[in-house]
mmCIF file of C-alpha atoms and ligand atoms in Angstrom:
data_model
loop_
_atom_site.group_PDB
_atom_site.id
_atom_site.type_symbol
_atom_site.label_atom_id
_atom_site.label_comp_id
_atom_site.label_asym_id
_atom_site.label_seq_id
_atom_site.Cartn_x
_atom_site.Cartn_y
_atom_site.Cartn_z
ATOM 1 C CA UNK A 286 -6.091 17.582 -13.302
ATOM 2 C CA UNK A 287 -8.114 19.998 -11.146
ATOM 3 C CA UNK A 288 -10.113 18.791 -8.170
ATOM 4 C CA UNK A 289 -13.797 18.632 -9.072
ATOM 5 C CA UNK A 290 -15.629 18.742 -5.748
ATOM 6 C CA UNK A 291 -18.835 17.360 -7.308
ATOM 7 C CA UNK A 292 -17.201 14.166 -8.636
ATOM 8 C CA UNK A 293 -17.066 11.100 -6.345
ATOM 9 C CA UNK A 294 -13.617 10.583 -4.826
ATOM 10 C CA UNK A 295 -11.680 7.679 -6.274
ATOM 11 C CA UNK A 296 -8.809 5.444 -5.194
ATOM 12 C CA UNK A 297 -6.493 2.759 -6.499
ATOM 13 C CA UNK A 298 -5.132 0.284 -3.969
ATOM 14 C CA UNK A 299 -2.527 -2.043 -5.432
ATOM 15 C CA UNK A 300 -2.569 -5.576 -4.064
ATOM 16 C CA UNK A 301 -6.018 -5.200 -2.507
ATOM 17 C CA UNK A 302 -7.219 -8.751 -3.196
ATOM 18 C CA UNK A 303 -6.232 -9.731 0.337
ATOM 19 C CA UNK A 304 -4.402 -8.741 3.505
ATOM 20 C CA UNK A 305 -3.630 -5.126 4.319
ATOM 21 C CA UNK A 306 -4.559 -3.926 0.816
ATOM 22 C CA UNK A 307 -8.063 -5.404 1.127
ATOM 23 C CA UNK A 308 -8.568 -3.654 4.490
ATOM 24 C CA UNK A 309 -7.434 -0.351 2.926
ATOM 25 C CA UNK A 310 -9.800 -0.807 -0.033
ATOM 26 C CA UNK A 311 -12.722 -1.542 2.316
ATOM 27 C CA UNK A 312 -11.891 1.490 4.469
ATOM 28 C CA UNK A 313 -11.585 3.927 1.557
ATOM 29 C CA UNK A 314 -14.842 2.590 0.066
ATOM 30 C CA UNK A 315 -16.472 3.125 3.470
ATOM 31 C CA UNK A 316 -15.312 6.747 3.181
ATOM 32 C CA UNK A 317 -17.331 6.994 -0.049
ATOM 33 C CA UNK A 318 -14.596 6.430 -2.630
ATOM 34 C CA UNK A 319 -14.978 4.454 -5.838
ATOM 35 C CA UNK A 320 -12.116 1.952 -5.451
ATOM 36 C CA UNK A 321 -10.015 0.241 -8.105
ATOM 37 C CA UNK A 322 -9.114 -3.119 -6.533
ATOM 38 C CA UNK A 323 -5.881 -4.344 -8.075
ATOM 39 C CA UNK A 324 -4.604 -7.923 -7.841
ATOM 40 C CA UNK A 325 -1.739 -9.863 -9.409
ATOM 41 C CA UNK A 326 -3.011 -13.347 -10.132
ATOM 42 C CA UNK A 327 -5.892 -14.259 -7.825
ATOM 43 C CA UNK A 328 -8.980 -12.992 -9.687
ATOM 44 C CA UNK A 329 -11.405 -14.691 -7.266
ATOM 45 C CA UNK A 330 -9.829 -12.904 -4.290
ATOM 46 C CA UNK A 331 -9.946 -9.568 -6.138
ATOM 47 C CA UNK A 332 -13.638 -10.085 -6.902
ATOM 48 C CA UNK A 333 -14.239 -11.044 -3.260
ATOM 49 C CA UNK A 334 -12.906 -7.633 -2.174
ATOM 50 C CA UNK A 335 -15.248 -5.937 -4.662
ATOM 51 C CA UNK A 336 -18.175 -8.042 -3.400
ATOM 52 C CA UNK A 337 -17.387 -7.171 0.235
ATOM 53 C CA UNK A 338 -17.353 -3.475 -0.689
ATOM 54 C CA UNK A 339 -20.649 -3.806 -2.601
ATOM 55 C CA UNK A 340 -22.255 -5.685 0.329
ATOM 56 C CA UNK A 341 -21.463 -2.642 2.513
ATOM 57 C CA UNK A 342 -23.004 -0.263 -0.012
ATOM 58 C CA UNK A 343 -19.741 0.850 -1.645
ATOM 59 C CA UNK A 344 -18.502 0.887 -5.233
ATOM 60 C CA UNK A 345 -15.436 -0.872 -6.650
ATOM 61 C CA UNK A 346 -14.061 -2.684 -9.684
ATOM 62 C CA UNK A 347 -11.110 -5.017 -10.253
ATOM 63 C CA UNK A 348 -7.980 -4.496 -12.342
ATOM 64 C CA UNK A 349 -5.450 -7.289 -12.899
ATOM 65 C CA UNK A 350 -1.750 -6.727 -13.590
ATOM 66 C CA UNK A 351 1.551 -8.405 -12.777
ATOM 67 C CA UNK A 352 3.688 -5.652 -11.284
ATOM 68 C CA UNK A 353 6.885 -7.604 -11.892
ATOM 69 C CA UNK A 354 7.035 -6.189 -15.424
ATOM 70 C CA UNK A 355 6.896 -2.662 -16.830
ATOM 71 C CA UNK A 356 4.181 -3.804 -19.250
ATOM 72 C CA UNK A 357 2.135 -4.846 -16.232
ATOM 73 C CA UNK A 358 2.511 -1.372 -14.702
ATOM 74 C CA UNK A 359 1.396 0.269 -17.948
ATOM 75 C CA UNK A 360 -1.541 -2.101 -18.255
ATOM 76 C CA UNK A 361 -2.574 -1.330 -14.639
ATOM 77 C CA UNK A 362 -2.511 2.425 -15.343
ATOM 78 C CA UNK A 363 -4.579 1.906 -18.498
ATOM 79 C CA UNK A 364 -7.008 -0.406 -16.708
ATOM 80 C CA UNK A 365 -7.498 2.100 -13.889
ATOM 81 C CA UNK A 366 -8.146 4.983 -16.296
ATOM 82 C CA UNK A 367 -10.625 2.861 -18.270
ATOM 83 C CA UNK A 368 -12.320 1.578 -15.115
ATOM 84 C CA UNK A 369 -12.679 5.055 -13.629
ATOM 85 C CA UNK A 370 -14.175 6.333 -16.883
ATOM 86 C CA UNK A 371 -16.608 3.417 -17.062
ATOM 87 C CA UNK A 372 -17.666 3.561 -13.405
ATOM 88 C CA UNK A 373 -17.591 7.290 -12.823
ATOM 89 C CA UNK A 374 -21.088 8.739 -12.464
ATOM 90 C CA UNK A 375 -19.778 11.753 -14.373
ATOM 91 C CA UNK A 376 -18.471 10.045 -17.521
ATOM 92 C CA UNK A 377 -16.424 13.110 -18.430
ATOM 93 C CA UNK A 378 -14.278 12.902 -15.293
ATOM 94 C CA UNK A 379 -11.998 9.933 -14.769
ATOM 95 C CA UNK A 380 -9.720 11.507 -12.155
ATOM 96 C CA UNK A 381 -7.949 9.671 -9.347
ATOM 97 C CA UNK A 382 -7.783 11.115 -5.809
ATOM 98 C CA UNK A 383 -5.826 8.490 -3.891
ATOM 99 C CA UNK A 384 -3.083 6.101 -4.977
ATOM 100 C CA UNK A 385 -2.017 3.496 -2.420
ATOM 101 C CA UNK A 386 1.116 1.577 -3.380
ATOM 102 C CA UNK A 387 0.582 -1.507 -1.230
ATOM 103 C CA UNK A 388 1.429 -4.577 -3.380
ATOM 104 C CA UNK A 389 4.817 -6.024 -2.538
ATOM 105 C CA UNK A 390 6.697 -9.279 -2.381
ATOM 106 C CA UNK A 391 8.820 -10.457 0.531
ATOM 107 C CA UNK A 392 11.802 -12.761 0.490
ATOM 108 C CA UNK A 393 11.597 -15.889 2.572
ATOM 109 C CA UNK A 394 15.083 -16.679 3.817
ATOM 110 C CA UNK A 395 16.505 -13.536 2.249
ATOM 111 C CA UNK A 396 19.819 -13.661 4.123
ATOM 112 C CA UNK A 397 22.760 -12.076 2.276
ATOM 113 C CA UNK A 398 24.493 -15.348 1.430
ATOM 114 C CA UNK A 399 21.250 -17.027 0.289
ATOM 115 C CA UNK A 400 19.917 -14.232 -1.934
ATOM 116 C CA UNK A 401 19.761 -14.919 -5.667
ATOM 117 C CA UNK A 402 20.044 -12.309 -8.390
ATOM 118 C CA UNK A 403 16.600 -13.344 -9.668
ATOM 119 C CA UNK A 404 14.957 -12.906 -6.275
ATOM 120 C CA UNK A 405 16.768 -9.597 -5.656
ATOM 121 C CA UNK A 406 15.638 -8.249 -9.041
ATOM 122 C CA UNK A 407 12.081 -9.442 -8.456
ATOM 123 C CA UNK A 408 11.953 -7.649 -5.088
ATOM 124 C CA UNK A 409 13.093 -4.365 -6.608
ATOM 125 C CA UNK A 410 10.863 -4.769 -9.686
ATOM 126 C CA UNK A 411 7.635 -5.257 -7.718
ATOM 127 C CA UNK A 412 8.383 -3.181 -4.604
ATOM 128 C CA UNK A 413 10.241 -0.197 -6.110
ATOM 129 C CA UNK A 414 10.139 -0.025 -9.927
ATOM 130 C CA UNK A 415 6.394 -0.718 -10.145
ATOM 131 C CA UNK A 416 5.247 2.053 -7.755
ATOM 132 C CA UNK A 417 7.753 4.501 -9.279
ATOM 133 C CA UNK A 418 6.443 4.049 -12.828
ATOM 134 C CA UNK A 419 2.840 3.706 -11.674
ATOM 135 C CA UNK A 420 3.111 7.181 -10.177
ATOM 136 C CA UNK A 421 4.707 8.419 -13.414
ATOM 137 C CA UNK A 422 1.825 6.947 -15.437
ATOM 138 C CA UNK A 423 -0.988 8.111 -13.157
ATOM 139 C CA UNK A 424 0.185 11.625 -12.197
ATOM 140 C CA UNK A 425 -1.640 13.168 -15.185
ATOM 141 C CA UNK A 426 -4.980 11.853 -13.866
ATOM 142 C CA UNK A 427 -4.230 12.332 -10.169
ATOM 143 C CA UNK A 428 -6.341 15.266 -9.078
ATOM 144 C CA UNK A 429 -4.808 18.330 -7.434
ATOM 145 C CA UNK A 430 -5.171 17.915 -3.674
ATOM 146 C CA UNK A 431 -4.912 14.118 -3.972
ATOM 147 C CA UNK A 432 -2.752 11.728 -1.951
ATOM 148 C CA UNK A 433 -0.186 9.046 -2.554
ATOM 149 C CA UNK A 434 0.354 6.586 0.302
ATOM 150 C CA UNK A 435 3.154 4.043 0.103
ATOM 151 C CA UNK A 436 3.042 1.005 2.366
ATOM 152 C CA UNK A 437 6.496 0.597 3.848
ATOM 153 C CA UNK A 438 7.693 -1.552 6.716
ATOM 154 C CA UNK A 439 9.240 -1.341 10.162
ATOM 155 C CA UNK A 440 12.209 -3.253 8.710
ATOM 156 C CA UNK A 441 13.808 0.061 7.710
ATOM 157 C CA UNK A 442 14.010 0.932 11.435
ATOM 158 C CA UNK A 443 14.691 -2.547 12.832
ATOM 159 C CA UNK A 444 17.567 -4.575 11.361
ATOM 160 C CA UNK A 445 16.370 -8.071 10.400
ATOM 161 C CA UNK A 446 19.196 -10.013 8.768
ATOM 162 C CA UNK A 447 16.951 -12.400 6.829
ATOM 163 C CA UNK A 448 14.994 -9.592 5.190
ATOM 164 C CA UNK A 449 17.943 -7.525 3.968
ATOM 165 C CA UNK A 450 17.034 -6.985 0.303
ATOM 166 C CA UNK A 451 13.327 -6.592 1.158
ATOM 167 C CA UNK A 452 14.258 -3.950 3.755
ATOM 168 C CA UNK A 453 16.342 -2.154 1.111
ATOM 169 C CA UNK A 454 13.276 -1.936 -1.161
ATOM 170 C CA UNK A 455 11.273 -0.359 1.655
ATOM 171 C CA UNK A 456 14.135 2.074 2.342
ATOM 172 C CA UNK A 457 14.053 3.088 -1.321
ATOM 173 C CA UNK A 458 10.316 3.775 -1.000
ATOM 174 C CA UNK A 459 10.929 6.063 1.986
ATOM 175 C CA UNK A 460 13.378 8.073 -0.134
ATOM 176 C CA UNK A 461 10.848 8.098 -2.972
ATOM 177 C CA UNK A 462 8.209 9.369 -0.534
ATOM 178 C CA UNK A 463 10.286 12.297 0.736
ATOM 179 C CA UNK A 464 11.533 13.508 -2.645
ATOM 180 C CA UNK A 465 8.274 12.935 -4.521
ATOM 181 C CA UNK A 466 6.460 14.997 -1.874
ATOM 182 C CA UNK A 467 8.558 17.993 -2.966
ATOM 183 C CA UNK A 468 8.027 17.233 -6.657
ATOM 184 C CA UNK A 469 4.202 17.193 -6.493
ATOM 185 C CA UNK A 470 3.587 19.485 -3.520
ATOM 186 C CA UNK A 471 2.758 22.536 -5.639
ATOM 187 C CA UNK A 472 -0.337 20.634 -6.782
ATOM 188 C CA UNK A 473 -1.325 20.090 -3.100
ATOM 189 C CA UNK A 474 -0.747 16.369 -3.553
ATOM 190 C CA UNK A 475 0.600 14.737 -0.383
ATOM 191 C CA UNK A 476 2.960 11.742 -0.358
ATOM 192 C CA UNK A 477 3.540 9.634 2.736
ATOM 193 C CA UNK A 478 4.620 6.181 3.837
ATOM 194 C CA UNK A 479 2.733 4.118 6.409
ATOM 195 C CA UNK A 480 5.122 1.543 7.882
ATOM 196 C CA UNK A 481 3.451 -1.508 9.464
ATOM 197 C CA UNK A 482 5.075 -3.906 11.901
ATOM 198 C CA UNK A 483 3.996 -7.566 12.045
ATOM 199 C CA UNK A 484 0.381 -7.589 10.845
ATOM 200 C CA UNK A 485 -2.030 -10.504 10.887
ATOM 201 C CA UNK A 486 -2.509 -11.296 7.244
ATOM 202 C CA UNK A 487 -2.639 -14.904 5.972
ATOM 203 C CA UNK A 488 1.111 -15.444 6.391
ATOM 204 C CA UNK A 489 1.183 -14.403 10.044
ATOM 205 C CA UNK A 490 -2.069 -16.270 10.777
ATOM 206 C CA UNK A 491 -0.449 -19.476 9.486
ATOM 207 C CA UNK A 492 2.729 -18.805 11.483
ATOM 208 C CA UNK A 493 0.706 -18.193 14.671
ATOM 209 C CA UNK A 494 -1.182 -21.465 14.136
ATOM 210 C CA UNK A 495 2.071 -23.375 13.610
ATOM 211 C CA UNK A 496 3.883 -21.722 16.527
ATOM 212 C CA UNK A 497 1.527 -20.620 19.329
ATOM 213 C CA UNK A 498 4.359 -19.023 21.369
ATOM 214 C CA UNK A 499 4.889 -16.539 18.497
ATOM 215 C CA UNK A 500 2.065 -14.325 19.770
ATOM 216 C CA UNK A 501 3.758 -13.906 23.141
ATOM 217 C CA UNK A 502 7.068 -13.164 21.398
ATOM 218 C CA UNK A 503 5.457 -10.495 19.207
ATOM 219 C CA UNK A 504 3.638 -8.857 22.106
ATOM 220 C CA UNK A 505 6.826 -8.887 24.159
ATOM 221 C CA UNK A 506 8.472 -6.668 21.561
ATOM 222 C CA UNK A 507 5.596 -4.199 21.215
ATOM 223 C CA UNK A 508 4.294 -1.338 23.359
ATOM 224 C CA UNK A 509 0.637 -2.076 22.529
ATOM 225 C CA UNK A 510 -0.891 -5.396 23.664
ATOM 226 C CA UNK A 511 -2.454 -6.969 20.561
ATOM 227 C CA UNK A 512 -1.262 -8.474 17.281
ATOM 228 C CA UNK A 513 -1.504 -5.828 14.534
ATOM 229 C CA UNK A 514 -4.550 -6.226 12.299
ATOM 230 C CA UNK A 515 -4.944 -5.041 8.677
ATOM 231 C CA UNK A 516 -7.510 -2.477 9.901
ATOM 232 C CA UNK A 517 -4.837 -0.982 12.199
ATOM 233 C CA UNK A 518 -2.962 -0.051 9.013
ATOM 234 C CA UNK A 519 -6.008 0.919 6.935
ATOM 235 C CA UNK A 520 -7.128 3.597 9.405
ATOM 236 C CA UNK A 521 -3.962 5.740 9.246
ATOM 237 C CA UNK A 522 -3.948 5.341 5.447
ATOM 238 C CA UNK A 523 -7.536 6.641 5.349
ATOM 239 C CA UNK A 524 -6.555 9.571 7.553
ATOM 240 C CA UNK A 525 -3.674 10.548 5.241
ATOM 241 C CA UNK A 526 -6.040 10.228 2.256
ATOM 242 C CA UNK A 527 -8.683 12.411 3.915
ATOM 243 C CA UNK A 528 -8.873 16.223 3.979
ATOM 244 C CA UNK A 529 -7.720 16.064 7.645
ATOM 245 C CA UNK A 530 -4.322 14.789 6.452
ATOM 246 C CA UNK A 531 -3.743 17.658 4.021
ATOM 247 C CA UNK A 532 -0.766 19.207 5.899
ATOM 248 C CA UNK A 533 1.215 15.972 6.330
ATOM 249 C CA UNK A 534 3.594 15.120 3.518
ATOM 250 C CA UNK A 535 7.009 13.582 2.908
ATOM 251 C CA UNK A 536 6.938 11.564 6.103
ATOM 252 C CA UNK A 537 6.913 7.992 7.410
ATOM 253 C CA UNK A 538 4.196 7.065 9.895
ATOM 254 C CA UNK A 539 5.102 4.055 11.997
ATOM 255 C CA UNK A 540 2.017 1.859 12.401
ATOM 256 C CA UNK A 541 3.515 -1.012 14.346
ATOM 257 C CA UNK A 542 1.951 -0.730 17.797
ATOM 258 C CA UNK A 543 5.323 0.488 19.001
ATOM 259 C CA UNK A 544 7.434 -2.463 17.874
ATOM 260 C CA UNK A 545 10.947 -2.554 19.381
ATOM 261 C CA UNK A 546 10.844 0.895 20.950
ATOM 262 C CA UNK A 547 13.293 -0.236 23.605
ATOM 263 C CA UNK A 548 13.218 -1.948 27.010
ATOM 264 C CA UNK A 549 9.798 -1.767 28.702
ATOM 265 C CA UNK A 550 11.389 -1.274 32.117
HETATM 266 P P1 NAP B 1560 -0.171 -10.092 1.040
HETATM 267 O O1 NAP B 1560 -1.229 -10.621 1.949
HETATM 268 O O2 NAP B 1560 0.938 -10.993 0.657
HETATM 269 O O3 NAP B 1560 -0.880 -9.526 -0.282
HETATM 270 C C1 NAP B 1560 -0.080 -9.044 -1.314
HETATM 271 C C2 NAP B 1560 -0.946 -8.386 -2.368
HETATM 272 O O4 NAP B 1560 -0.084 -7.895 -3.395
HETATM 273 C C3 NAP B 1560 -1.930 -9.337 -3.019
HETATM 274 O O5 NAP B 1560 -3.093 -8.631 -3.356
HETATM 275 C C4 NAP B 1560 -1.185 -9.787 -4.269
HETATM 276 O O6 NAP B 1560 -2.072 -10.126 -5.337
HETATM 277 C C5 NAP B 1560 -0.400 -8.527 -4.638
HETATM 278 N N1 NAP B 1560 0.840 -8.861 -5.332
HETATM 279 C C6 NAP B 1560 1.900 -9.542 -4.854
HETATM 280 N N2 NAP B 1560 2.832 -9.683 -5.830
HETATM 281 C C7 NAP B 1560 2.337 -9.080 -6.929
HETATM 282 C C8 NAP B 1560 2.824 -8.902 -8.260
HETATM 283 N N3 NAP B 1560 4.001 -9.358 -8.665
HETATM 284 N N4 NAP B 1560 2.031 -8.250 -9.135
HETATM 285 C C9 NAP B 1560 0.837 -7.777 -8.764
HETATM 286 N N5 NAP B 1560 0.318 -7.911 -7.523
HETATM 287 C C10 NAP B 1560 1.072 -8.567 -6.624
HETATM 288 O O7 NAP B 1560 0.527 -8.765 1.626
HETATM 289 P P2 NAP B 1560 0.311 -8.043 3.044
HETATM 290 O O8 NAP B 1560 0.942 -8.868 4.099
HETATM 291 O O9 NAP B 1560 -1.099 -7.599 3.168
HETATM 292 O O10 NAP B 1560 1.270 -6.760 2.835
HETATM 293 C C11 NAP B 1560 0.807 -5.594 2.205
HETATM 294 C C12 NAP B 1560 1.888 -4.532 2.299
HETATM 295 O O11 NAP B 1560 2.261 -4.335 3.670
HETATM 296 C C13 NAP B 1560 3.186 -4.876 1.562
HETATM 297 O O12 NAP B 1560 3.717 -3.695 1.012
HETATM 298 C C14 NAP B 1560 4.080 -5.391 2.672
HETATM 299 O O13 NAP B 1560 5.451 -5.236 2.358
HETATM 300 C C15 NAP B 1560 3.655 -4.495 3.819
HETATM 301 N N6 NAP B 1560 3.934 -5.043 5.154
HETATM 302 C C16 NAP B 1560 3.265 -6.160 5.583
HETATM 303 C C17 NAP B 1560 3.525 -6.645 6.867
HETATM 304 C C18 NAP B 1560 2.803 -7.850 7.415
HETATM 305 O O14 NAP B 1560 3.159 -8.300 8.529
HETATM 306 N N7 NAP B 1560 1.817 -8.391 6.747
HETATM 307 C C19 NAP B 1560 4.477 -6.002 7.681
HETATM 308 C C20 NAP B 1560 5.134 -4.885 7.194
HETATM 309 C C21 NAP B 1560 4.845 -4.404 5.924
HETATM 310 P P3 NAP B 1560 -2.143 -11.660 -5.882
HETATM 311 O O15 NAP B 1560 -2.296 -12.525 -4.686
HETATM 312 O O16 NAP B 1560 -3.306 -11.710 -6.800
HETATM 313 O O17 NAP B 1560 -0.833 -11.862 -6.579
#
């Protein structure tokens, strides 16, 4: 699909009912994009993201889909195409400019000897298979000059034994990023990964409340002196999705405040 400079820019952010995905959706809406807010099961949280965007003068709609199944991926792609057509001011143009593959599951206690086949398969289904086939389904409506941003993780750089299979899924997404960039580059579509470190979404907020010394531990391992916030991830995503990011593709941007760079002195 050709880029129509008169049409409003559009984005899909998977898993944007909360956490980092919500911050990305808010940021892209602030940049003037019509945003498809995807969620898995929590419809109220998805609607809350849409309401927050609307309260700030932006435009968004929700799409539900379980990304653990291929049918869910297909239904998300269909829902996004239908939503863009319904919400686009120019009804004839339902193109997508930005696809952010953010939704993912993590394994709690995912040590090698504790991992189950079911949990391993679930991790790869949601974190790897879903974004792969979502890109396949949406490439025909992704406009030339658009962007794909995958949300990775610092766990591909830092070995954490209890997140082994999860880290493998994020490693697969880095490979996907690099090779896909070459596949779609002729259409001026960029593909990048933004890799957060520990970021204060609900899970980390609960952990910090339960274990106050955790904040000091986190800061001790980082170059920058604050706990990473969802907005700290949303800003580099918005940059990659903007015209200013047009020459950056196939790469991984570490957005971890400099986690585990090495000894501080
Ligand atoms: P989160 O708060 O757990 O939110 C996950 C989002 O993904 C929710 O919107 C959830 O929707 C959706 N989701 C989860 N499983 C799904 C499924 N099977 N089908 C459809 N949707 C599903 O996540 P987060 O902490 O913001 O993390 C966002 C991204 O950053 C992930 O890729 C994660 O790996 C990465 N990351 C996070 C951190 C961190 O410290 N937070 C660090 C490094 C990397 P529902 O609730 O409706 O299911």
